[in-house]
PDB file of C-alpha atoms and ligand atoms in Angstrom:
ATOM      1  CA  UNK E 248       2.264 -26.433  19.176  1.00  0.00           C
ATOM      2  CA  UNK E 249      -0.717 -27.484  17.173  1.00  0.00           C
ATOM      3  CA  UNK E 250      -0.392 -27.825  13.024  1.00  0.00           C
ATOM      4  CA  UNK E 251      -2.014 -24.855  12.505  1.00  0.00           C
ATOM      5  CA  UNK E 252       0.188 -22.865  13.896  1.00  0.00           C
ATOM      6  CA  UNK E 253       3.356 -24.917  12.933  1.00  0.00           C
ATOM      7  CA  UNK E 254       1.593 -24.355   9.271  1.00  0.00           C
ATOM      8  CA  UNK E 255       1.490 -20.580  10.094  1.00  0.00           C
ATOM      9  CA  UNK E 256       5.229 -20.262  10.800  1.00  0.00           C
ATOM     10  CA  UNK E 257       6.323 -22.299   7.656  1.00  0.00           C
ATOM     11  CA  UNK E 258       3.955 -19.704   5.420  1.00  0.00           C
ATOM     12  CA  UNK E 259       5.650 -16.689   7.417  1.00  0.00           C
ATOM     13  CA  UNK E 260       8.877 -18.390   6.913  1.00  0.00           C
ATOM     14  CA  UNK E 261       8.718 -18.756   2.950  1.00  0.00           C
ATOM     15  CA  UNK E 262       7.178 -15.118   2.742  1.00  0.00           C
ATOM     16  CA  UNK E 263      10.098 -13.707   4.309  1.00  0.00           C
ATOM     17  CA  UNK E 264      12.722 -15.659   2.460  1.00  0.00           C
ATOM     18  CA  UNK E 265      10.975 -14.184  -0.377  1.00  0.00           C
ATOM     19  CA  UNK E 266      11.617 -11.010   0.706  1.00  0.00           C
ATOM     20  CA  UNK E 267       8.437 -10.170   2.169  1.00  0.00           C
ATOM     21  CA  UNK E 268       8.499  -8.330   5.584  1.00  0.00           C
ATOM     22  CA  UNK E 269       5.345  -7.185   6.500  1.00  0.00           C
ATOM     23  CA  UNK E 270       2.372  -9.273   6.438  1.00  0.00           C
ATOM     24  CA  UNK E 271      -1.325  -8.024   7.286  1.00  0.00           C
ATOM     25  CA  UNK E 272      -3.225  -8.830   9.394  1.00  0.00           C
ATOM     26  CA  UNK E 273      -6.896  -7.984   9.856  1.00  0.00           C
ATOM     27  CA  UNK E 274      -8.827  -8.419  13.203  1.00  0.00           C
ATOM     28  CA  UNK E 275     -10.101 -11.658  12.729  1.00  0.00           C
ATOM     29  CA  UNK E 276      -6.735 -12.803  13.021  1.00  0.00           C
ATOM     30  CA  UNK E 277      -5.057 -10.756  15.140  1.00  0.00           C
ATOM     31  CA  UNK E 278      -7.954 -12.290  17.144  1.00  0.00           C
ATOM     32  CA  UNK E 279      -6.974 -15.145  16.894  1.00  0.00           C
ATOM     33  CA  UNK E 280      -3.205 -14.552  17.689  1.00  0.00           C
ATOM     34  CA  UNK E 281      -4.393 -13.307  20.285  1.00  0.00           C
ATOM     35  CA  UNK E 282      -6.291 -16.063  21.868  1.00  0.00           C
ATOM     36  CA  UNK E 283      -3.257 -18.717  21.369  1.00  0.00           C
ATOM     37  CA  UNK E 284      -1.381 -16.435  23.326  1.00  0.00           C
ATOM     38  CA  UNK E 285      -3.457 -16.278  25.884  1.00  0.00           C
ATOM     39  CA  UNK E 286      -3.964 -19.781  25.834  1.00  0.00           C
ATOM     40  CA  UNK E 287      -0.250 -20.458  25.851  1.00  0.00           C
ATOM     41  CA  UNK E 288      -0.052 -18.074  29.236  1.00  0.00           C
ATOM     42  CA  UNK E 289      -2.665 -19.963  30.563  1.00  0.00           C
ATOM     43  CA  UNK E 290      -1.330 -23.219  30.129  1.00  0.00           C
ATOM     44  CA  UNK E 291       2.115 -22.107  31.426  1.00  0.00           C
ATOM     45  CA  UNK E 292       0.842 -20.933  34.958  1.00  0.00           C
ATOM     46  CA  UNK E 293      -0.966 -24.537  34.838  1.00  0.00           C
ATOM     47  CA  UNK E 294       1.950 -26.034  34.474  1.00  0.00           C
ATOM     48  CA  UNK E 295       3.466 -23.711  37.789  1.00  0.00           C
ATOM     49  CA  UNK E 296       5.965 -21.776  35.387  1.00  0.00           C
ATOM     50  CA  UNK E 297       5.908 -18.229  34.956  1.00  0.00           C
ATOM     51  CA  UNK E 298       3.955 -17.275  31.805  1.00  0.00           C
ATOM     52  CA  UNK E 299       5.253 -13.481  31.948  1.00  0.00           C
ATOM     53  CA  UNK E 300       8.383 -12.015  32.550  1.00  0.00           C
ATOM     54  CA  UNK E 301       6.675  -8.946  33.949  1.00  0.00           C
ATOM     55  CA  UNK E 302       7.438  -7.994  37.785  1.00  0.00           C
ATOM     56  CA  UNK E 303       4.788  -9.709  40.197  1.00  0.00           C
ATOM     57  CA  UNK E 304       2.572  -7.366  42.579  1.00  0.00           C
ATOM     58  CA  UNK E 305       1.581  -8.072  46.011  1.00  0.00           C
ATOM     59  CA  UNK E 306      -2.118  -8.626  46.499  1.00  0.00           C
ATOM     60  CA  UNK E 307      -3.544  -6.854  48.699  1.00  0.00           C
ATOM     61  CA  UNK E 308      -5.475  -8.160  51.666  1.00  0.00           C
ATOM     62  CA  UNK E 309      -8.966  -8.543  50.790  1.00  0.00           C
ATOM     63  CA  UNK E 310     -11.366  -7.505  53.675  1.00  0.00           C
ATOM     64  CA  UNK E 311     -14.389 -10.431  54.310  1.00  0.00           C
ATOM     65  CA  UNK E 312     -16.829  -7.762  52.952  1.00  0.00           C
ATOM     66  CA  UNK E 313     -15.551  -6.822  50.062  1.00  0.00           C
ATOM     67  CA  UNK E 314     -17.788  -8.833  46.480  1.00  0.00           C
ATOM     68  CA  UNK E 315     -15.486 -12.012  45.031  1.00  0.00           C
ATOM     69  CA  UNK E 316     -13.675 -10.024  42.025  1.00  0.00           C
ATOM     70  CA  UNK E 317     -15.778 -11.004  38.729  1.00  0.00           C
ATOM     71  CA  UNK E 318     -13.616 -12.558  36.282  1.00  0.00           C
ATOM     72  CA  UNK E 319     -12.758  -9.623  33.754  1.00  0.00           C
ATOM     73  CA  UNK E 320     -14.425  -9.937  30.750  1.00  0.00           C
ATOM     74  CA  UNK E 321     -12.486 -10.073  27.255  1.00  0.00           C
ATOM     75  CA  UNK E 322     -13.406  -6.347  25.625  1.00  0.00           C
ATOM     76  CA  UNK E 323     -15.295  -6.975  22.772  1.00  0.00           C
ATOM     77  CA  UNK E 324     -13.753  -7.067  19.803  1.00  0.00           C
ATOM     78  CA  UNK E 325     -14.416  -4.983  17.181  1.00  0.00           C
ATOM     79  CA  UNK E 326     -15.980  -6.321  13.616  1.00  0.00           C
ATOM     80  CA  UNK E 327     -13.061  -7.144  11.278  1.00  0.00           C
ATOM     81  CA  UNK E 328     -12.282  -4.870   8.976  1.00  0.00           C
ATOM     82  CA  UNK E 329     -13.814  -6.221   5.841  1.00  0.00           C
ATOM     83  CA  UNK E 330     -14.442  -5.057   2.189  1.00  0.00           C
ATOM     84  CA  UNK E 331     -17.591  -5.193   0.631  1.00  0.00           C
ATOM     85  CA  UNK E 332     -17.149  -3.948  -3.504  1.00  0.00           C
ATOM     86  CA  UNK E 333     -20.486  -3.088  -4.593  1.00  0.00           C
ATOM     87  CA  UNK E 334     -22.166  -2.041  -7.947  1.00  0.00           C
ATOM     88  CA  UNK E 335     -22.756  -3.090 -11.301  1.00  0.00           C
ATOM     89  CA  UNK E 336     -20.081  -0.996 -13.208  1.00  0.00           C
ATOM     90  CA  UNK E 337     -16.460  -0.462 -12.557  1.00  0.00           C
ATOM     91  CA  UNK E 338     -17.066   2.858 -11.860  1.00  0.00           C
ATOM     92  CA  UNK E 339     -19.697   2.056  -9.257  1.00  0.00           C
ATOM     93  CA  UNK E 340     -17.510  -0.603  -7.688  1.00  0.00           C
ATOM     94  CA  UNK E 341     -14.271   2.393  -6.965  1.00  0.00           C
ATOM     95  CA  UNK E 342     -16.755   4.427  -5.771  1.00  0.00           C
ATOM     96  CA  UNK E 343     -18.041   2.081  -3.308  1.00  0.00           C
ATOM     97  CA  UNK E 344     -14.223   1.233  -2.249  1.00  0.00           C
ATOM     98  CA  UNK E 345     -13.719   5.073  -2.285  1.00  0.00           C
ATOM     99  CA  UNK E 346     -16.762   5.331   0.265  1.00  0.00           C
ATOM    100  CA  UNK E 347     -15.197   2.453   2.979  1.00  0.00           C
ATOM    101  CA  UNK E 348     -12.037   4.186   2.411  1.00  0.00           C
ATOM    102  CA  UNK E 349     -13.086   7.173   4.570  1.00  0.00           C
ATOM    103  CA  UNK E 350     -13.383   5.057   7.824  1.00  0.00           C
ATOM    104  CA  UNK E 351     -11.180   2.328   6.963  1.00  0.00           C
ATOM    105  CA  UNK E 352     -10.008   1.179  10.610  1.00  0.00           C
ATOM    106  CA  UNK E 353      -6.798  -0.410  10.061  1.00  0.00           C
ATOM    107  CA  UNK E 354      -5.264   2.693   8.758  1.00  0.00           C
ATOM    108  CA  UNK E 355      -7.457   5.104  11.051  1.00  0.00           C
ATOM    109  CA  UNK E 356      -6.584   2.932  14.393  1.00  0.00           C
ATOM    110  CA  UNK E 357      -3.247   3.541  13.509  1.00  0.00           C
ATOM    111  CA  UNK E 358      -3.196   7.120  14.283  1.00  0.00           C
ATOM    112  CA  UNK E 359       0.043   8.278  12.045  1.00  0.00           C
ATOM    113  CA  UNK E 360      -2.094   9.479   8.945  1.00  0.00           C
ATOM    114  CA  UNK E 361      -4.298  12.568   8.466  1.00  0.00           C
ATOM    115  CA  UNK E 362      -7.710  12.665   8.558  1.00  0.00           C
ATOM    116  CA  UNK E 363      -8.454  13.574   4.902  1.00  0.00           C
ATOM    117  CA  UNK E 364      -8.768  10.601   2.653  1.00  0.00           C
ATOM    118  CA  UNK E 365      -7.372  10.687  -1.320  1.00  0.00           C
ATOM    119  CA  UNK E 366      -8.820   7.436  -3.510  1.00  0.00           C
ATOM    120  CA  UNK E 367      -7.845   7.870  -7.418  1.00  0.00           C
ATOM    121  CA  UNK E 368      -8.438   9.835 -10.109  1.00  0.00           C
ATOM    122  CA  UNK E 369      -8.877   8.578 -13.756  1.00  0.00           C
ATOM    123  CA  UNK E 370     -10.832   6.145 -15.700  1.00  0.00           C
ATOM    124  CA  UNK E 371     -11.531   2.712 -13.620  1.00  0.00           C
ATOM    125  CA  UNK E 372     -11.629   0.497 -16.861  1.00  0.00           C
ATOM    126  CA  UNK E 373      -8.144   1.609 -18.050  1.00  0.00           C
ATOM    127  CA  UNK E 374      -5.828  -0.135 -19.414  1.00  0.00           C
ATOM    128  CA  UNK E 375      -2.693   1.074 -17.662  1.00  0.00           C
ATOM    129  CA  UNK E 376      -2.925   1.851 -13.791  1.00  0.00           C
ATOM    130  CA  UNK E 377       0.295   4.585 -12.006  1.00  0.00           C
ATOM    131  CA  UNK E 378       0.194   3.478  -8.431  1.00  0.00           C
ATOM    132  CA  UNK E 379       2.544   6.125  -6.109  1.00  0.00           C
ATOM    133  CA  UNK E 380       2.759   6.018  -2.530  1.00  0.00           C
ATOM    134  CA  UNK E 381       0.747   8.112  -0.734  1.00  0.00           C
ATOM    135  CA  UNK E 382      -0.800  11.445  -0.915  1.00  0.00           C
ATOM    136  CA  UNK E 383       1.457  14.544  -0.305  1.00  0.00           C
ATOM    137  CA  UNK E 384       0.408  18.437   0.645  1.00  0.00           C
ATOM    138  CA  UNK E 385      -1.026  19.266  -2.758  1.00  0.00           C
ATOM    139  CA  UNK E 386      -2.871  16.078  -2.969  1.00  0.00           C
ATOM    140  CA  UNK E 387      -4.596  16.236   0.147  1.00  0.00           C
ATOM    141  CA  UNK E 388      -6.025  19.769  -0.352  1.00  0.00           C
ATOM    142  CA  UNK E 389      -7.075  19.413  -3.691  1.00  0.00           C
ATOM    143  CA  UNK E 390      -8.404  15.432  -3.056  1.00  0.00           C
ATOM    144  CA  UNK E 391      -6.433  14.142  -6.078  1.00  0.00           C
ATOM    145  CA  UNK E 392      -3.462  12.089  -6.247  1.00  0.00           C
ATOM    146  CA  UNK E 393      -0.624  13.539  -8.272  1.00  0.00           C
ATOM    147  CA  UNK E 394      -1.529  16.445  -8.576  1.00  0.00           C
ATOM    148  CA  UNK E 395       1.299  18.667  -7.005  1.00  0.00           C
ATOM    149  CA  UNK E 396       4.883  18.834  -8.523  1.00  0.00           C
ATOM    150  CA  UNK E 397       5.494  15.492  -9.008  1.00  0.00           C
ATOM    151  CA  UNK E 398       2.041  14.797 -10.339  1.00  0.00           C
ATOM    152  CA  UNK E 399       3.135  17.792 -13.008  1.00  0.00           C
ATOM    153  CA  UNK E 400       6.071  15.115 -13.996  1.00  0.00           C
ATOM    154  CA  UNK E 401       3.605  12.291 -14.003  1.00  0.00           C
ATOM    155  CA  UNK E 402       1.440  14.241 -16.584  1.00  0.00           C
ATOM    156  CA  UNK E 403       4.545  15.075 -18.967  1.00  0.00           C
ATOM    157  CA  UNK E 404       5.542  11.552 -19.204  1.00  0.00           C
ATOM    158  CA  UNK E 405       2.060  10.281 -20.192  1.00  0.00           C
ATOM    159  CA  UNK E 406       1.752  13.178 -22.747  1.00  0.00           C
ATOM    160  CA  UNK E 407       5.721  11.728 -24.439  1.00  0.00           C
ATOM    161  CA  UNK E 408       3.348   8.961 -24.630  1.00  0.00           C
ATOM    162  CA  UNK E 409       1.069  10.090 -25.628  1.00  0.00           C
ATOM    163  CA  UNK E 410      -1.610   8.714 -23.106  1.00  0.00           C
ATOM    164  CA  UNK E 411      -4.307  11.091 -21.687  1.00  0.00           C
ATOM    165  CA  UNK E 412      -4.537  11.314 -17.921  1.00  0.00           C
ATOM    166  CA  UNK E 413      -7.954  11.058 -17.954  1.00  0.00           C
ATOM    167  CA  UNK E 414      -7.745   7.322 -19.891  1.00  0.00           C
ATOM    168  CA  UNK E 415      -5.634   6.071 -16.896  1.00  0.00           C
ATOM    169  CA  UNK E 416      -6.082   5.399 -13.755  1.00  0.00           C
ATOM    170  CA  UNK E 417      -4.022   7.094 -10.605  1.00  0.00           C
ATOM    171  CA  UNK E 418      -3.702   5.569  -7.206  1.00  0.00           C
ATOM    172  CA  UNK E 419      -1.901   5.416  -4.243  1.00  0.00           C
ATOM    173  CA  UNK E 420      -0.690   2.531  -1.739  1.00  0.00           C
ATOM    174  CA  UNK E 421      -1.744   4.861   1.534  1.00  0.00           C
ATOM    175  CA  UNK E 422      -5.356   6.995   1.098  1.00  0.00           C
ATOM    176  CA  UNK E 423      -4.461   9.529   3.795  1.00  0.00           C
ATOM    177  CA  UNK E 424      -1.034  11.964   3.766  1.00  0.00           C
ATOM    178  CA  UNK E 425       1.251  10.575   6.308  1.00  0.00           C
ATOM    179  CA  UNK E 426       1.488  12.835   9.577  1.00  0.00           C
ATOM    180  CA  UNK E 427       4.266  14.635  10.452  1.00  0.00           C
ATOM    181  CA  UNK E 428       4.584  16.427  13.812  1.00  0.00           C
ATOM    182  CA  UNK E 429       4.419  20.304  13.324  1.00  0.00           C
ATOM    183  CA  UNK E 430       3.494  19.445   9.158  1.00  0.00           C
ATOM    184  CA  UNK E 431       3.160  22.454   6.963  1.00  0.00           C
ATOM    185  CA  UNK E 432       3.854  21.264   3.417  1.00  0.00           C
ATOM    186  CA  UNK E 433       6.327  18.874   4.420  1.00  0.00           C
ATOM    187  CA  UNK E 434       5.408  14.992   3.399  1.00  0.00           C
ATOM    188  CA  UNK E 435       6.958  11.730   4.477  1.00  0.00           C
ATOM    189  CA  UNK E 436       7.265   8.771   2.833  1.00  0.00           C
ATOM    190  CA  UNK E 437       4.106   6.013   4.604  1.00  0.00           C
ATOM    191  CA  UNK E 438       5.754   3.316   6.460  1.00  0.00           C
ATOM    192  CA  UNK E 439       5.205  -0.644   5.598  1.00  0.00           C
ATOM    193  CA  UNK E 440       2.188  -0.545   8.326  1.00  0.00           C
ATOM    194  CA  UNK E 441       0.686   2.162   6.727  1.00  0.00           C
ATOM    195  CA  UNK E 442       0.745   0.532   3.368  1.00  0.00           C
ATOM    196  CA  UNK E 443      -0.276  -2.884   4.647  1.00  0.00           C
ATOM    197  CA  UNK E 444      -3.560  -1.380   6.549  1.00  0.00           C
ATOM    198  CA  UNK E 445      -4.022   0.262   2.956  1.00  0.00           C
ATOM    199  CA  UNK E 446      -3.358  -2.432   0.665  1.00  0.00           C
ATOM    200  CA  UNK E 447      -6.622  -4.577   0.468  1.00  0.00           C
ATOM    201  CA  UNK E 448      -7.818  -1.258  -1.554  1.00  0.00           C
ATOM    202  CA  UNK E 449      -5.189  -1.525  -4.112  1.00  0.00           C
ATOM    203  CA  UNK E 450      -5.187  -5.151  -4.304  1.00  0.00           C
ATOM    204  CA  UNK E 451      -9.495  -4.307  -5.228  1.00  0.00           C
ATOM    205  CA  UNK E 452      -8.940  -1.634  -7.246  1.00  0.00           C
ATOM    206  CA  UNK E 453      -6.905  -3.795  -9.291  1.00  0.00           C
ATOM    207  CA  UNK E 454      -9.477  -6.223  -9.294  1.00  0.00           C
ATOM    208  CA  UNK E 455     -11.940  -3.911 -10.296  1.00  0.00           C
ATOM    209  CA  UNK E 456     -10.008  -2.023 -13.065  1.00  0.00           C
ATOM    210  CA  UNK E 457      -8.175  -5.385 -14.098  1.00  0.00           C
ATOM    211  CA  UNK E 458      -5.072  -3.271 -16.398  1.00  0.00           C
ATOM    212  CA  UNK E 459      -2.954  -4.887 -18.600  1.00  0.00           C
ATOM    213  CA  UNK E 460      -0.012  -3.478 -16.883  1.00  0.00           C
ATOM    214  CA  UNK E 461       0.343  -1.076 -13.306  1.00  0.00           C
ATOM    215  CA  UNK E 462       3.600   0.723 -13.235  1.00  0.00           C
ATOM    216  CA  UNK E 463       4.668   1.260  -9.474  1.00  0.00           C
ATOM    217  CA  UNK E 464       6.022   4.260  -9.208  1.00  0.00           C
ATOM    218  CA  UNK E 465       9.021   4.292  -7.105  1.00  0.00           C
ATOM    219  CA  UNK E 466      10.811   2.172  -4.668  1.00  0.00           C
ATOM    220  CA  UNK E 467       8.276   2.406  -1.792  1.00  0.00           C
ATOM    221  CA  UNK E 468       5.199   1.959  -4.017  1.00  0.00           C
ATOM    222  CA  UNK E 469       7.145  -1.001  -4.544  1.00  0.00           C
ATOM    223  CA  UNK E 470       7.905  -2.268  -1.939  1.00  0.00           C
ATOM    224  CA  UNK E 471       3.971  -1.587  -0.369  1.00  0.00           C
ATOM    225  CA  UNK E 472       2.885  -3.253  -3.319  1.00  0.00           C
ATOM    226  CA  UNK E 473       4.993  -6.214  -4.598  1.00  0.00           C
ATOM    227  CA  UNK E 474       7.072  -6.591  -1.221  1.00  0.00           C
ATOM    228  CA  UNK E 475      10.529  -5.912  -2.676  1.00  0.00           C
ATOM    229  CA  UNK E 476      13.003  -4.045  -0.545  1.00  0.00           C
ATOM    230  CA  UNK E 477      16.506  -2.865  -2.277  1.00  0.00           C
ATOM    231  CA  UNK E 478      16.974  -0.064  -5.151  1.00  0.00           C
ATOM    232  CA  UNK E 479      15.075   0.984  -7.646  1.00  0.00           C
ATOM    233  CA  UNK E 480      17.760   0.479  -9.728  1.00  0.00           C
ATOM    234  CA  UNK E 481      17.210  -2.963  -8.894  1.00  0.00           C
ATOM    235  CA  UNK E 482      13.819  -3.445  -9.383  1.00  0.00           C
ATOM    236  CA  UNK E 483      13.067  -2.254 -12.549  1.00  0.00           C
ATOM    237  CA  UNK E 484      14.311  -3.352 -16.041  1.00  0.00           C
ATOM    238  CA  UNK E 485      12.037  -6.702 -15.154  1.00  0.00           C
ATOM    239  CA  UNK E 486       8.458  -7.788 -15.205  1.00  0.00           C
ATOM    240  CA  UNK E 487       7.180  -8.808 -11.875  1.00  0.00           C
ATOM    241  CA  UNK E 488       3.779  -9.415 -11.020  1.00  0.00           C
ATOM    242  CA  UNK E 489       0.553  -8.680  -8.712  1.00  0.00           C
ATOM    243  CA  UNK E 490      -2.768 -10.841  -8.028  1.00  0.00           C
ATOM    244  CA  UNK E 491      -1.681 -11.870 -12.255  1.00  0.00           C
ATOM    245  CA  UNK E 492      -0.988  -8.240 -13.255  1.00  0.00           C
ATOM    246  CA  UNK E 493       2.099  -7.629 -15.072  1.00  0.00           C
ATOM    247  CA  UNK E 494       3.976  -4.526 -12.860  1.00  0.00           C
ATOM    248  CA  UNK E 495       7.273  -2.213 -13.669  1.00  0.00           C
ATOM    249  CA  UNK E 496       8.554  -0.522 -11.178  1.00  0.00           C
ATOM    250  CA  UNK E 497       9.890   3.205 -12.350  1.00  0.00           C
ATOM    251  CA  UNK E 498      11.848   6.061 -10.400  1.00  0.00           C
ATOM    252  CA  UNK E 499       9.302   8.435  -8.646  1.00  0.00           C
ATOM    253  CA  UNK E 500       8.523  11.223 -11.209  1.00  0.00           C
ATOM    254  CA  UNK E 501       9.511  13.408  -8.028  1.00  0.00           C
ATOM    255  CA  UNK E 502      12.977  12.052  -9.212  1.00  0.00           C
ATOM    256  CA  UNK E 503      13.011  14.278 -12.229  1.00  0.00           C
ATOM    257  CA  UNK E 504      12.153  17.357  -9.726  1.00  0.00           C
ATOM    258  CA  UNK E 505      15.665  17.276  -8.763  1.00  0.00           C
ATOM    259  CA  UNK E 506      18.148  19.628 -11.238  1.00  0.00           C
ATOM    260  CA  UNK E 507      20.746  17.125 -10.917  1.00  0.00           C
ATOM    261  CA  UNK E 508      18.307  14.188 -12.608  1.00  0.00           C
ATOM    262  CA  UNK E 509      20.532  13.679 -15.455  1.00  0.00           C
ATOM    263  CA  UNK E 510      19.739  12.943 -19.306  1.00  0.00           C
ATOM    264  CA  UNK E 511      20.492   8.901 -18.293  1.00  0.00           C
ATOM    265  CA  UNK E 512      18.232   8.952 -15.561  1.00  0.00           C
ATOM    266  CA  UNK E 513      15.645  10.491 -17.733  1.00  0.00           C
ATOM    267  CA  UNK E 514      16.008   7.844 -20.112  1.00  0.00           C
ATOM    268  CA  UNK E 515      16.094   4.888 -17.771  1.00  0.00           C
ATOM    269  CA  UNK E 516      12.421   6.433 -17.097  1.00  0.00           C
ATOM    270  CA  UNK E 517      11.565   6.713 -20.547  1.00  0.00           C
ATOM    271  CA  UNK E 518      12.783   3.258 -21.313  1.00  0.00           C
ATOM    272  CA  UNK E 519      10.596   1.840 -18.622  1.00  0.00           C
ATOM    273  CA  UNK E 520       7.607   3.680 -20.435  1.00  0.00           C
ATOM    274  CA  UNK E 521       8.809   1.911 -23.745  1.00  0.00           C
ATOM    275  CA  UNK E 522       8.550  -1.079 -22.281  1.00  0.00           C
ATOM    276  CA  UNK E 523       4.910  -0.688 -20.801  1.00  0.00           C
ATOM    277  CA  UNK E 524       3.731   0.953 -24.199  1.00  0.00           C
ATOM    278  CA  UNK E 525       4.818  -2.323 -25.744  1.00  0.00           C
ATOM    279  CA  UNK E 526       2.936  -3.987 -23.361  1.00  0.00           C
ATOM    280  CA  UNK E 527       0.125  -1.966 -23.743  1.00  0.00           C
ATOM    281  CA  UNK E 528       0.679  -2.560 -27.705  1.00  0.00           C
ATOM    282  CA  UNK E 529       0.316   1.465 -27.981  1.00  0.00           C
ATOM    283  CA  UNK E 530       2.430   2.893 -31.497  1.00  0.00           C
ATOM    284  CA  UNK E 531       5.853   4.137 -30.548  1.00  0.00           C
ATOM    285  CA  UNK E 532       7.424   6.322 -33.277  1.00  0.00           C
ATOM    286  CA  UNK E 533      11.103   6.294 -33.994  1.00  0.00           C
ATOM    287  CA  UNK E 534      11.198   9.931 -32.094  1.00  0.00           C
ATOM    288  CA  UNK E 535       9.666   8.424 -28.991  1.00  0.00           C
ATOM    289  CA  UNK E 536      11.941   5.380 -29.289  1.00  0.00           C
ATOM    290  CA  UNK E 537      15.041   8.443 -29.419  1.00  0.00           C
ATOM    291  CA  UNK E 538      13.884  10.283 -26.285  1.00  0.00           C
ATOM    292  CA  UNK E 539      16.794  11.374 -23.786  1.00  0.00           C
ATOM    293  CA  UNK E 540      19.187   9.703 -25.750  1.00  0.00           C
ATOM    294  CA  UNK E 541      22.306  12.046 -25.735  1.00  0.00           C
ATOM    295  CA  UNK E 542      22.829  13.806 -29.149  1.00  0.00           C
ATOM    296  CA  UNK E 543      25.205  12.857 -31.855  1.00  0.00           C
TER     297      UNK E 543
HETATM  298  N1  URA Z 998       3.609  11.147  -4.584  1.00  0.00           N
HETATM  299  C1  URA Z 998       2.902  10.013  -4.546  1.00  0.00           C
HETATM  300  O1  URA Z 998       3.454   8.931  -4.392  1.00  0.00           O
HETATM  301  N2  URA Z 998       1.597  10.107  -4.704  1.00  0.00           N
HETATM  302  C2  URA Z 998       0.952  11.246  -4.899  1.00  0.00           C
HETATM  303  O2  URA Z 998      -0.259  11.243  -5.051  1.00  0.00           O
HETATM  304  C3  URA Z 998       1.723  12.415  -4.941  1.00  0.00           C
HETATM  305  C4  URA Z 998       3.043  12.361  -4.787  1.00  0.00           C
END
């Protein structure tokens, strides 16, 4: 095996004992994956063995007249999927990710997400950045990220403190609403191939917006964006980090959508929040540092 590819494995080897389990990758290399394979086939039926383990055919008898079969040519491949971030404000520069978001291949070829495309809302030179999942029902027909009940949640949470939705800015690992067979206003969570054909936007937009701090919200933003796999419960109460970006991973705010979200679980929220406004050096009154405690 050449050292390229024995350099290949060792990467993939110390991403996964990192906990990493998805990697992507775009066409270029699945190109080239490709290619070695066939190259390792090839060299295998050189050699006499059997390159595939699938069932051989008998040929049929080819009559005199029939044309010498033209070797089949490789199908062209298509261009890789590449991002191009254009214009001279940060504005400008979402907007042009927003635009190559509509036809973004690696999440379109996949055929599992919906054809109606949700960027971000908010203001692209922010200082904090709320990254969820994926859109849901509400989202997708009003072309907003959290916007439905969960996105209510959201809003009530920057208002304790005391942030303005409109001074942060709202994403979402997947741009489409995952599909469902037979979907009314049912939503699913996106898988780790759905995220991975949408991260390079994310990992942009955070180029672009450059926060102080993103708060992932909930264990699969999480994992789509930092590669951790486990509990929430795990993950947060820690700084990690992405492309040099200080992250906290949170419940979902869905989480408080559920009567039985108890005063603690409120608080373990709220405590994450104190943590980014101290990051974000943002005033935090003795009442805000009192929130969800229990009384007495
Ligand atoms: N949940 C998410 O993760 N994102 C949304 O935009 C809405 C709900």
């Amino acid at each position: 095996m050449s050292r390229a590819v024995d350099l290949l494995l060792d990467h993939l080897r110390a991403e996964q004992a990192r906990g990493v389990e998805h990697v992507y990758l775009d066409e270029e290399a699945r190109e080239v994956l490709r290619d070695l394979h066939r190259r390792t086939v090839a060299a295998k039926k050189n050699k006499g063995g059997t390159a595939s383990s699938a069932p051989t055919q008998a040929t049929p008898a080819r009559s005199k007249t029939t044309a010498p079969a033209r070797p089949r040519e490789a199908p062209a491949a298509p261009p890789p999927a590449e991002l191009k971030v254009e214009g001279a404000t940060a504005a400008e520069r979402v907007a042009s990710l927003k635009a190559q978001a509509e036809n973004w291949q690696p999440a379109r070829a996949m055929g599992t997400l919906r054809e109606k495309m949700v960027f971000s809302v908010g203001d692209p030179e922010a200082e904090l950045m709320l990254v969820g999942e994926a859109p849901g029902h509400h989202e997708e027909r009003q072309g907003e990220p959290f916007v439905g009940p969960a996105g209510q949640k959201l809003n009530d949470i920057l208002k304790a403190m005391g942030v303005e939705r409109t001074g942060v800015y709202i994403s979402n690992i997947v741009k489409f609403r995952p599909a469902m067979p037979k979907q009314t206003s049912n939503n699913r969570k996106p898988t780790p191939e759905e995220m991975a054909a949408c991260l390079p936007f994310v990992r942009e937009e955070v180029k672009v917006v450059r926060p102080k701090c993103i708060v992932a919200l909930g264990g699969t933003a999480a994992e789509g964006l930092l590669g951790l796999s486990g509990s929430v419960g795990a993950m947060r109460g820690k700084w990690h980090e992405f492309d040099g970006i200080p992250v906290r991973v949170t419940y979902h705010p869905a989480y408080l959508l559920h009567g039985s979200a108890a005063l603690g679980d409120k608080r373990k929220i709220w405590e994450d929040m104190l943590e980014v406004m101290e990051m974000l050096g943002l005033p935090i009154s003795d009442k805000q540092r009192g929130f969800f405690l229990p009384k007495g």
